[in-house]
PDB file of C-alpha atoms in Angstrom:
ATOM      1  CA  MET V   1     -47.001 -36.712  62.345  1.00  0.00           C
ATOM      2  CA  GLN V   2     -45.350 -39.959  63.550  1.00  0.00           C
ATOM      3  CA  ILE V   3     -41.714 -40.336  64.458  1.00  0.00           C
ATOM      4  CA  HIS V   4     -41.721 -43.185  61.633  1.00  0.00           C
ATOM      5  CA  GLN V   5     -42.867 -40.769  59.117  1.00  0.00           C
ATOM      6  CA  ILE V   6     -40.414 -38.035  59.895  1.00  0.00           C
ATOM      7  CA  VAL V   7     -37.703 -40.808  60.008  1.00  0.00           C
ATOM      8  CA  ALA V   8     -38.564 -42.041  56.433  1.00  0.00           C
ATOM      9  CA  THR V   9     -38.956 -38.394  55.198  1.00  0.00           C
ATOM     10  CA  LEU V  10     -35.772 -37.472  56.366  1.00  0.00           C
ATOM     11  CA  LEU V  11     -33.641 -40.570  54.877  1.00  0.00           C
ATOM     12  CA  ILE V  12     -33.565 -39.573  51.080  1.00  0.00           C
ATOM     13  CA  PRO V  13     -32.215 -36.012  51.449  1.00  0.00           C
ATOM     14  CA  LEU V  14     -29.703 -37.213  54.388  1.00  0.00           C
ATOM     15  CA  ILE V  15     -28.261 -40.047  51.971  1.00  0.00           C
ATOM     16  CA  VAL V  16     -28.027 -37.364  49.139  1.00  0.00           C
ATOM     17  CA  SER V  17     -26.155 -35.201  51.228  1.00  0.00           C
ATOM     18  CA  GLN V  18     -24.094 -38.085  52.474  1.00  0.00           C
ATOM     19  CA  LEU V  19     -24.955 -37.127  56.208  1.00  0.00           C
ATOM     20  CA  LEU V  20     -26.161 -40.880  56.626  1.00  0.00           C
ATOM     21  CA  VAL V  21     -23.409 -41.326  59.242  1.00  0.00           C
ATOM     22  CA  LYS V  22     -22.932 -44.836  60.907  1.00  0.00           C
ATOM     23  CA  PHE V  23     -21.495 -45.242  64.216  1.00  0.00           C
ATOM     24  CA  THR V  24     -20.140 -48.524  63.769  1.00  0.00           C
ATOM     25  CA  ASP V  25     -17.769 -48.097  66.638  1.00  0.00           C
ATOM     26  CA  ASP V  26     -20.463 -47.418  69.137  1.00  0.00           C
ATOM     27  CA  LYS V  27     -21.886 -50.532  70.911  1.00  0.00           C
ATOM     28  CA  ASP V  28     -25.396 -50.004  72.870  1.00  0.00           C
ATOM     29  CA  THR V  29     -24.273 -52.554  75.518  1.00  0.00           C
ATOM     30  CA  VAL V  30     -25.385 -53.016  78.911  1.00  0.00           C
ATOM     31  CA  PRO V  31     -22.897 -52.102  81.239  1.00  0.00           C
ATOM     32  CA  MET V  32     -22.614 -54.457  84.405  1.00  0.00           C
ATOM     33  CA  PRO V  33     -21.935 -53.138  87.838  1.00  0.00           C
ATOM     34  CA  ASN V  34     -18.666 -53.923  89.065  1.00  0.00           C
ATOM     35  CA  GLU V  35     -19.595 -54.128  92.945  1.00  0.00           C
ATOM     36  CA  THR V  36     -21.248 -56.959  94.390  1.00  0.00           C
ATOM     37  CA  THR V  37     -23.504 -55.023  96.995  1.00  0.00           C
ATOM     38  CA  PRO V  38     -26.903 -53.484  96.672  1.00  0.00           C
ATOM     39  CA  HIS V  39     -26.673 -49.667  95.976  1.00  0.00           C
ATOM     40  CA  GLY V  40     -28.042 -47.897  99.159  1.00  0.00           C
ATOM     41  CA  LYS V  41     -31.096 -48.192 101.723  1.00  0.00           C
ATOM     42  CA  LEU V  42     -33.772 -49.250  99.092  1.00  0.00           C
ATOM     43  CA  ALA V  43     -31.681 -51.962  97.169  1.00  0.00           C
ATOM     44  CA  SER V  44     -30.513 -53.320 100.607  1.00  0.00           C
ATOM     45  CA  CYS V  45     -34.267 -53.702 101.469  1.00  0.00           C
ATOM     46  CA  LEU V  46     -35.207 -55.208  98.216  1.00  0.00           C
ATOM     47  CA  ALA V  47     -32.334 -57.552  98.402  1.00  0.00           C
ATOM     48  CA  ASP V  48     -32.579 -58.773 102.186  1.00  0.00           C
ATOM     49  CA  GLY V  49     -35.220 -56.730 103.940  1.00  0.00           C
ATOM     50  CA  ALA V  50     -33.317 -54.226 105.464  1.00  0.00           C
ATOM     51  CA  GLN V  51     -35.715 -51.708 107.480  1.00  0.00           C
ATOM     52  CA  GLU V  52     -34.087 -48.406 106.881  1.00  0.00           C
ATOM     53  CA  LYS V  53     -36.730 -45.910 105.294  1.00  0.00           C
ATOM     54  CA  ALA V  54     -35.598 -44.613 101.678  1.00  0.00           C
ATOM     55  CA  THR V  55     -36.706 -41.602  99.813  1.00  0.00           C
ATOM     56  CA  VAL V  56     -36.977 -42.310  95.989  1.00  0.00           C
ATOM     57  CA  ILE V  57     -37.317 -39.373  93.746  1.00  0.00           C
ATOM     58  CA  GLY V  58     -38.648 -39.675  89.987  1.00  0.00           C
ATOM     59  CA  LEU V  59     -37.659 -36.975  87.243  1.00  0.00           C
ATOM     60  CA  GLY V  60     -37.791 -36.655  83.703  1.00  0.00           C
ATOM     61  CA  ASP V  61     -40.139 -37.119  80.974  1.00  0.00           C
ATOM     62  CA  SER V  62     -43.142 -39.516  80.000  1.00  0.00           C
ATOM     63  CA  LEU V  63     -41.112 -42.877  80.368  1.00  0.00           C
ATOM     64  CA  THR V  64     -41.137 -41.936  84.280  1.00  0.00           C
ATOM     65  CA  VAL V  65     -44.713 -40.901  84.246  1.00  0.00           C
ATOM     66  CA  GLY V  66     -45.788 -44.137  82.889  1.00  0.00           C
ATOM     67  CA  ILE V  67     -47.395 -43.065  79.539  1.00  0.00           C
ATOM     68  CA  GLY V  68     -48.773 -45.853  77.480  1.00  0.00           C
ATOM     69  CA  ASP V  69     -49.019 -48.391  80.649  1.00  0.00           C
ATOM     70  CA  GLU V  70     -52.500 -49.708  79.739  1.00  0.00           C
ATOM     71  CA  TYR V  71     -52.459 -51.455  83.174  1.00  0.00           C
ATOM     72  CA  ASN V  72     -52.254 -48.021  84.883  1.00  0.00           C
ATOM     73  CA  LEU V  73     -49.387 -48.663  87.000  1.00  0.00           C
ATOM     74  CA  SER V  74     -47.544 -45.798  86.516  1.00  0.00           C
ATOM     75  CA  GLY V  75     -44.906 -47.422  84.155  1.00  0.00           C
ATOM     76  CA  TYR V  76     -41.549 -48.631  85.774  1.00  0.00           C
ATOM     77  CA  PHE V  77     -41.679 -46.082  88.464  1.00  0.00           C
ATOM     78  CA  GLY V  78     -45.020 -47.426  89.979  1.00  0.00           C
ATOM     79  CA  ARG V  79     -43.978 -50.951  89.258  1.00  0.00           C
ATOM     80  CA  LEU V  80     -40.616 -50.377  91.215  1.00  0.00           C
ATOM     81  CA  THR V  81     -42.631 -48.984  94.282  1.00  0.00           C
ATOM     82  CA  ARG V  82     -44.990 -51.942  94.010  1.00  0.00           C
ATOM     83  CA  TYR V  83     -42.057 -54.203  94.311  1.00  0.00           C
ATOM     84  CA  ALA V  84     -40.843 -52.224  97.430  1.00  0.00           C
ATOM     85  CA  ASN V  85     -44.412 -52.702  99.111  1.00  0.00           C
ATOM     86  CA  GLU V  86     -44.296 -56.563  98.305  1.00  0.00           C
ATOM     87  CA  LYS V  87     -40.954 -56.561 100.166  1.00  0.00           C
ATOM     88  CA  ASN V  88     -42.348 -54.389 103.034  1.00  0.00           C
ATOM     89  CA  CYS V  89     -39.815 -52.053 102.320  1.00  0.00           C
ATOM     90  CA  LEU V  90     -39.964 -48.491 104.152  1.00  0.00           C
ATOM     91  CA  TYR V  91     -39.864 -45.905 101.628  1.00  0.00           C
ATOM     92  CA  GLU V  92     -41.230 -42.419 100.490  1.00  0.00           C
ATOM     93  CA  ALA V  93     -41.645 -42.179  96.640  1.00  0.00           C
ATOM     94  CA  VAL V  94     -42.203 -38.582  95.132  1.00  0.00           C
ATOM     95  CA  ASN V  95     -42.635 -38.868  91.155  1.00  0.00           C
ATOM     96  CA  PHE V  96     -42.147 -35.222  89.522  1.00  0.00           C
ATOM     97  CA  SER V  97     -41.974 -36.320  85.763  1.00  0.00           C
ATOM     98  CA  GLU V  98     -43.769 -34.617  82.914  1.00  0.00           C
ATOM     99  CA  LYS V  99     -44.895 -35.944  79.757  1.00  0.00           C
ATOM    100  CA  GLY V 100     -42.867 -34.095  77.114  1.00  0.00           C
ATOM    101  CA  PHE V 101     -40.280 -33.115  79.259  1.00  0.00           C
ATOM    102  CA  THR V 102     -36.792 -32.264  77.360  1.00  0.00           C
ATOM    103  CA  THR V 103     -33.407 -31.482  78.906  1.00  0.00           C
ATOM    104  CA  MET V 104     -34.408 -28.089  79.306  1.00  0.00           C
ATOM    105  CA  ASP V 105     -37.732 -28.550  80.919  1.00  0.00           C
ATOM    106  CA  LEU V 106     -35.755 -30.400  83.188  1.00  0.00           C
ATOM    107  CA  LEU V 107     -33.243 -28.022  83.930  1.00  0.00           C
ATOM    108  CA  GLU V 108     -35.852 -25.195  84.689  1.00  0.00           C
ATOM    109  CA  GLN V 109     -37.790 -28.043  87.086  1.00  0.00           C
ATOM    110  CA  LEU V 110     -34.671 -28.374  89.055  1.00  0.00           C
ATOM    111  CA  LYS V 111     -35.054 -24.440  89.943  1.00  0.00           C
ATOM    112  CA  ARG V 112     -38.288 -25.224  91.862  1.00  0.00           C
ATOM    113  CA  ASP V 113     -37.834 -25.081  95.427  1.00  0.00           C
ATOM    114  CA  ASP V 114     -40.232 -28.264  95.998  1.00  0.00           C
ATOM    115  CA  VAL V 115     -37.855 -30.216  93.552  1.00  0.00           C
ATOM    116  CA  LYS V 116     -34.619 -28.957  95.278  1.00  0.00           C
ATOM    117  CA  ALA V 117     -35.976 -29.685  98.425  1.00  0.00           C
ATOM    118  CA  ALA V 118     -36.909 -33.246  97.628  1.00  0.00           C
ATOM    119  CA  ILE V 119     -33.753 -34.104  96.018  1.00  0.00           C
ATOM    120  CA  GLU V 120     -31.640 -32.802  98.958  1.00  0.00           C
ATOM    121  CA  ARG V 121     -33.329 -35.715 101.039  1.00  0.00           C
ATOM    122  CA  ALA V 122     -33.261 -38.350  98.560  1.00  0.00           C
ATOM    123  CA  ASP V 123     -31.564 -41.450  98.829  1.00  0.00           C
ATOM    124  CA  VAL V 124     -32.353 -42.695  95.253  1.00  0.00           C
ATOM    125  CA  ILE V 125     -32.930 -40.433  92.256  1.00  0.00           C
ATOM    126  CA  ILE V 126     -33.997 -42.059  89.076  1.00  0.00           C
ATOM    127  CA  PHE V 127     -34.891 -40.348  85.904  1.00  0.00           C
ATOM    128  CA  THR V 128     -35.286 -40.704  82.120  1.00  0.00           C
ATOM    129  CA  ILE V 129     -34.787 -37.871  79.794  1.00  0.00           C
ATOM    130  CA  GLY V 130     -33.325 -37.082  76.122  1.00  0.00           C
ATOM    131  CA  ALA V 131     -35.952 -38.787  73.753  1.00  0.00           C
ATOM    132  CA  ASN V 132     -37.863 -35.601  73.615  1.00  0.00           C
ATOM    133  CA  ASP V 133     -34.769 -33.655  72.684  1.00  0.00           C
ATOM    134  CA  LEU V 134     -34.008 -36.063  69.631  1.00  0.00           C
ATOM    135  CA  ILE V 135     -37.672 -36.295  68.641  1.00  0.00           C
ATOM    136  CA  GLN V 136     -37.745 -32.537  68.347  1.00  0.00           C
ATOM    137  CA  LEU V 137     -34.602 -32.272  66.372  1.00  0.00           C
ATOM    138  CA  LEU V 138     -35.902 -34.623  63.830  1.00  0.00           C
ATOM    139  CA  LYS V 139     -39.245 -32.747  63.484  1.00  0.00           C
ATOM    140  CA  GLU V 140     -37.155 -29.453  63.121  1.00  0.00           C
ATOM    141  CA  VAL V 141     -34.653 -30.959  60.444  1.00  0.00           C
ATOM    142  CA  HIS V 142     -37.653 -32.334  58.700  1.00  0.00           C
ATOM    143  CA  LEU V 143     -39.250 -28.944  58.334  1.00  0.00           C
ATOM    144  CA  SER V 144     -36.098 -26.952  57.820  1.00  0.00           C
ATOM    145  CA  LEU V 145     -33.804 -29.233  55.728  1.00  0.00           C
ATOM    146  CA  LYS V 146     -31.028 -27.712  57.701  1.00  0.00           C
ATOM    147  CA  PHE V 147     -29.088 -31.116  58.455  1.00  0.00           C
ATOM    148  CA  ASP V 148     -26.348 -29.177  60.091  1.00  0.00           C
ATOM    149  CA  LEU V 149     -28.729 -28.757  63.108  1.00  0.00           C
ATOM    150  CA  ILE V 150     -28.053 -32.333  64.081  1.00  0.00           C
ATOM    151  CA  GLU V 151     -24.367 -31.821  65.211  1.00  0.00           C
ATOM    152  CA  LYS V 152     -25.341 -28.394  66.710  1.00  0.00           C
ATOM    153  CA  GLU V 153     -28.240 -30.191  68.716  1.00  0.00           C
ATOM    154  CA  GLU V 154     -25.833 -32.978  69.748  1.00  0.00           C
ATOM    155  CA  LYS V 155     -23.510 -30.756  71.284  1.00  0.00           C
ATOM    156  CA  ARG V 156     -26.413 -28.647  73.122  1.00  0.00           C
ATOM    157  CA  TYR V 157     -27.823 -31.996  74.345  1.00  0.00           C
ATOM    158  CA  ALA V 158     -24.261 -33.154  75.788  1.00  0.00           C
ATOM    159  CA  LYS V 159     -24.179 -29.564  77.681  1.00  0.00           C
ATOM    160  CA  ASN V 160     -27.566 -30.132  79.060  1.00  0.00           C
ATOM    161  CA  ILE V 161     -26.828 -33.646  80.405  1.00  0.00           C
ATOM    162  CA  ALA V 162     -23.946 -32.500  82.113  1.00  0.00           C
ATOM    163  CA  LYS V 163     -25.611 -29.949  83.797  1.00  0.00           C
ATOM    164  CA  VAL V 164     -28.678 -31.999  84.769  1.00  0.00           C
ATOM    165  CA  LEU V 165     -26.406 -34.282  86.468  1.00  0.00           C
ATOM    166  CA  SER V 166     -24.185 -31.501  88.212  1.00  0.00           C
ATOM    167  CA  GLU V 167     -27.431 -29.944  89.401  1.00  0.00           C
ATOM    168  CA  ILE V 168     -28.638 -33.026  90.929  1.00  0.00           C
ATOM    169  CA  ARG V 169     -25.478 -34.086  92.571  1.00  0.00           C
ATOM    170  CA  SER V 170     -24.861 -30.289  93.717  1.00  0.00           C
ATOM    171  CA  LEU V 171     -28.184 -30.708  95.813  1.00  0.00           C
ATOM    172  CA  ASN V 172     -27.282 -34.206  97.061  1.00  0.00           C
ATOM    173  CA  ARG V 173     -23.852 -35.602  97.373  1.00  0.00           C
ATOM    174  CA  SER V 174     -24.754 -39.149  98.539  1.00  0.00           C
ATOM    175  CA  ALA V 175     -27.981 -40.293  96.628  1.00  0.00           C
ATOM    176  CA  GLU V 176     -27.883 -43.182  94.247  1.00  0.00           C
ATOM    177  CA  ILE V 177     -28.769 -41.834  90.743  1.00  0.00           C
ATOM    178  CA  TYR V 178     -29.889 -43.782  88.266  1.00  0.00           C
ATOM    179  CA  TYR V 179     -30.172 -42.392  84.457  1.00  0.00           C
ATOM    180  CA  ILE V 180     -32.214 -44.594  82.095  1.00  0.00           C
ATOM    181  CA  GLY V 181     -31.383 -44.452  78.581  1.00  0.00           C
ATOM    182  CA  PHE V 182     -33.913 -44.311  75.682  1.00  0.00           C
ATOM    183  CA  TYR V 183     -34.487 -46.460  72.823  1.00  0.00           C
ATOM    184  CA  ASN V 184     -35.378 -46.719  68.998  1.00  0.00           C
ATOM    185  CA  PRO V 185     -39.118 -47.275  68.530  1.00  0.00           C
ATOM    186  CA  VAL V 186     -38.686 -47.523  64.617  1.00  0.00           C
ATOM    187  CA  ASP V 187     -38.522 -51.408  64.035  1.00  0.00           C
ATOM    188  CA  ASP V 188     -39.308 -51.264  60.445  1.00  0.00           C
ATOM    189  CA  SER V 189     -36.419 -51.780  57.779  1.00  0.00           C
ATOM    190  CA  PHE V 190     -36.874 -48.181  56.317  1.00  0.00           C
ATOM    191  CA  GLY V 191     -35.425 -45.926  58.987  1.00  0.00           C
ATOM    192  CA  LYS V 192     -34.377 -48.110  61.771  1.00  0.00           C
ATOM    193  CA  GLU V 193     -30.761 -47.892  60.741  1.00  0.00           C
ATOM    194  CA  TYR V 194     -30.201 -44.189  60.684  1.00  0.00           C
ATOM    195  CA  LEU V 195     -32.231 -43.797  63.858  1.00  0.00           C
ATOM    196  CA  ASP V 196     -30.370 -46.501  65.794  1.00  0.00           C
ATOM    197  CA  SER V 197     -27.258 -44.721  65.068  1.00  0.00           C
ATOM    198  CA  LEU V 198     -28.473 -41.590  66.604  1.00  0.00           C
ATOM    199  CA  VAL V 199     -30.045 -43.097  69.405  1.00  0.00           C
ATOM    200  CA  ILE V 200     -26.911 -44.918  70.335  1.00  0.00           C
ATOM    201  CA  LYS V 201     -24.663 -41.893  69.982  1.00  0.00           C
ATOM    202  CA  TRP V 202     -26.837 -39.751  72.168  1.00  0.00           C
ATOM    203  CA  ASN V 203     -26.992 -42.668  74.704  1.00  0.00           C
ATOM    204  CA  ASN V 204     -23.190 -42.882  74.688  1.00  0.00           C
ATOM    205  CA  ILE V 205     -23.032 -39.039  75.385  1.00  0.00           C
ATOM    206  CA  SER V 206     -25.248 -39.566  78.617  1.00  0.00           C
ATOM    207  CA  GLU V 207     -23.127 -42.766  79.433  1.00  0.00           C
ATOM    208  CA  GLN V 208     -20.256 -40.918  79.608  1.00  0.00           C
ATOM    209  CA  TYR V 209     -21.096 -38.046  81.506  1.00  0.00           C
ATOM    210  CA  VAL V 210     -22.735 -40.719  84.003  1.00  0.00           C
ATOM    211  CA  LYS V 211     -19.731 -42.776  84.308  1.00  0.00           C
ATOM    212  CA  GLU V 212     -17.498 -39.606  85.393  1.00  0.00           C
ATOM    213  CA  MET V 213     -19.639 -39.054  88.750  1.00  0.00           C
ATOM    214  CA  GLU V 214     -19.753 -41.181  91.660  1.00  0.00           C
ATOM    215  CA  ARG V 215     -22.833 -43.506  92.645  1.00  0.00           C
ATOM    216  CA  ALA V 216     -24.482 -42.928  89.473  1.00  0.00           C
ATOM    217  CA  HIS V 217     -25.526 -45.336  87.046  1.00  0.00           C
ATOM    218  CA  PHE V 218     -26.270 -45.379  83.286  1.00  0.00           C
ATOM    219  CA  ILE V 219     -29.088 -48.182  82.464  1.00  0.00           C
ATOM    220  CA  ALA V 220     -29.346 -49.211  78.976  1.00  0.00           C
ATOM    221  CA  ILE V 221     -32.658 -50.214  77.583  1.00  0.00           C
ATOM    222  CA  ASN V 222     -32.244 -50.039  73.965  1.00  0.00           C
ATOM    223  CA  ASP V 223     -31.326 -53.738  73.581  1.00  0.00           C
ATOM    224  CA  LEU V 224     -34.485 -54.529  75.472  1.00  0.00           C
ATOM    225  CA  PHE V 225     -36.689 -52.961  72.134  1.00  0.00           C
ATOM    226  CA  SER V 226     -33.955 -53.608  69.559  1.00  0.00           C
ATOM    227  CA  ARG V 227     -35.227 -57.142  68.432  1.00  0.00           C
ATOM    228  CA  ASP V 228     -39.219 -56.797  68.789  1.00  0.00           C
ATOM    229  CA  ALA V 229     -40.012 -53.467  69.281  1.00  0.00           C
ATOM    230  CA  LYS V 230     -43.639 -53.836  68.537  1.00  0.00           C
ATOM    231  CA  ARG V 231     -44.166 -56.356  71.269  1.00  0.00           C
ATOM    232  CA  PHE V 232     -42.991 -53.594  74.007  1.00  0.00           C
ATOM    233  CA  LEU V 233     -44.565 -50.646  72.519  1.00  0.00           C
ATOM    234  CA  SER V 234     -48.055 -49.185  73.354  1.00  0.00           C
ATOM    235  CA  GLU V 235     -50.755 -48.013  70.668  1.00  0.00           C
ATOM    236  CA  ASP V 236     -48.941 -44.941  70.033  1.00  0.00           C
ATOM    237  CA  LYS V 237     -45.945 -46.765  68.723  1.00  0.00           C
ATOM    238  CA  PHE V 238     -43.530 -44.847  70.860  1.00  0.00           C
ATOM    239  CA  HIS V 239     -44.235 -45.330  74.702  1.00  0.00           C
ATOM    240  CA  PRO V 240     -43.683 -48.697  76.208  1.00  0.00           C
ATOM    241  CA  ASN V 241     -47.022 -50.594  76.777  1.00  0.00           C
ATOM    242  CA  HIS V 242     -47.302 -52.824  80.164  1.00  0.00           C
ATOM    243  CA  LEU V 243     -44.649 -55.445  78.873  1.00  0.00           C
ATOM    244  CA  GLY V 244     -42.405 -52.753  78.071  1.00  0.00           C
ATOM    245  CA  TYR V 245     -42.677 -51.102  81.514  1.00  0.00           C
ATOM    246  CA  GLU V 246     -42.209 -54.549  83.243  1.00  0.00           C
ATOM    247  CA  VAL V 247     -38.924 -55.291  81.349  1.00  0.00           C
ATOM    248  CA  ILE V 248     -37.462 -51.799  82.094  1.00  0.00           C
ATOM    249  CA  GLU V 249     -38.443 -52.056  85.852  1.00  0.00           C
ATOM    250  CA  LYS V 250     -36.809 -55.430  85.989  1.00  0.00           C
ATOM    251  CA  ARG V 251     -33.571 -54.043  84.302  1.00  0.00           C
ATOM    252  CA  VAL V 252     -33.444 -50.988  86.880  1.00  0.00           C
ATOM    253  CA  ARG V 253     -34.090 -53.289  89.900  1.00  0.00           C
ATOM    254  CA  SER V 254     -31.167 -55.581  88.720  1.00  0.00           C
ATOM    255  CA  PHE V 255     -28.883 -52.802  88.538  1.00  0.00           C
ATOM    256  CA  MET V 256     -29.636 -51.575  92.034  1.00  0.00           C
ATOM    257  CA  LEU V 257     -29.287 -55.135  93.439  1.00  0.00           C
ATOM    258  CA  ASN V 258     -25.930 -55.784  91.108  1.00  0.00           C
ATOM    259  CA  LYS V 259     -27.392 -58.871  89.612  1.00  0.00           C
TER     260      LYS V 259
END
């Protein structure tokens, strides 16, 4: 079942139960970096051609895999490394992301020796995670009609995000960490407002934990898809298409360069 159908089915009982909560105080804004210098080795090369080799590690779910990219350029991660090639940067890129990964899957993956070894020597760690947690929750609520699961799963998600960041930082104290948030792919009027509220709140949870860590950066992308989602989505109406990945890569690069 498509996410659009799940959200639509959920809305009526949620309204009746008065569980349709609007998070009007939350703003899905784009946090702008305060520094004026690039972040680390890779960013320095992208900015001015500094030739110090950087190791870039990709983690997380299908957005870092590049699912939906009809140009087969491996999404934003592949585009970022292609741009580094154009700048003649010295780098090693390893992508451990997996389609369908949740926060629990990522936590399990972080126990693998090869993943831990790669993170230990990384200069840049970039990942997407969380969208599949939310989709699984919506499916479970849809099937069980247990709306109290929303608050319970929100707390579990927050705990997992904190642990993911802690595990990564415990393996590498100096790497630049970029955590890319997720977006609402539903752009029709029926269901959009409710899912917007959940996406914004879960992104804010992630951003809160990222901000507590040095050399860690939360990159919001929901605003990129909020006005005309269809233009940036692939045929599955969930993953980005080549245009979607292009704007994500440019947002990521702008954060690395502090522009």
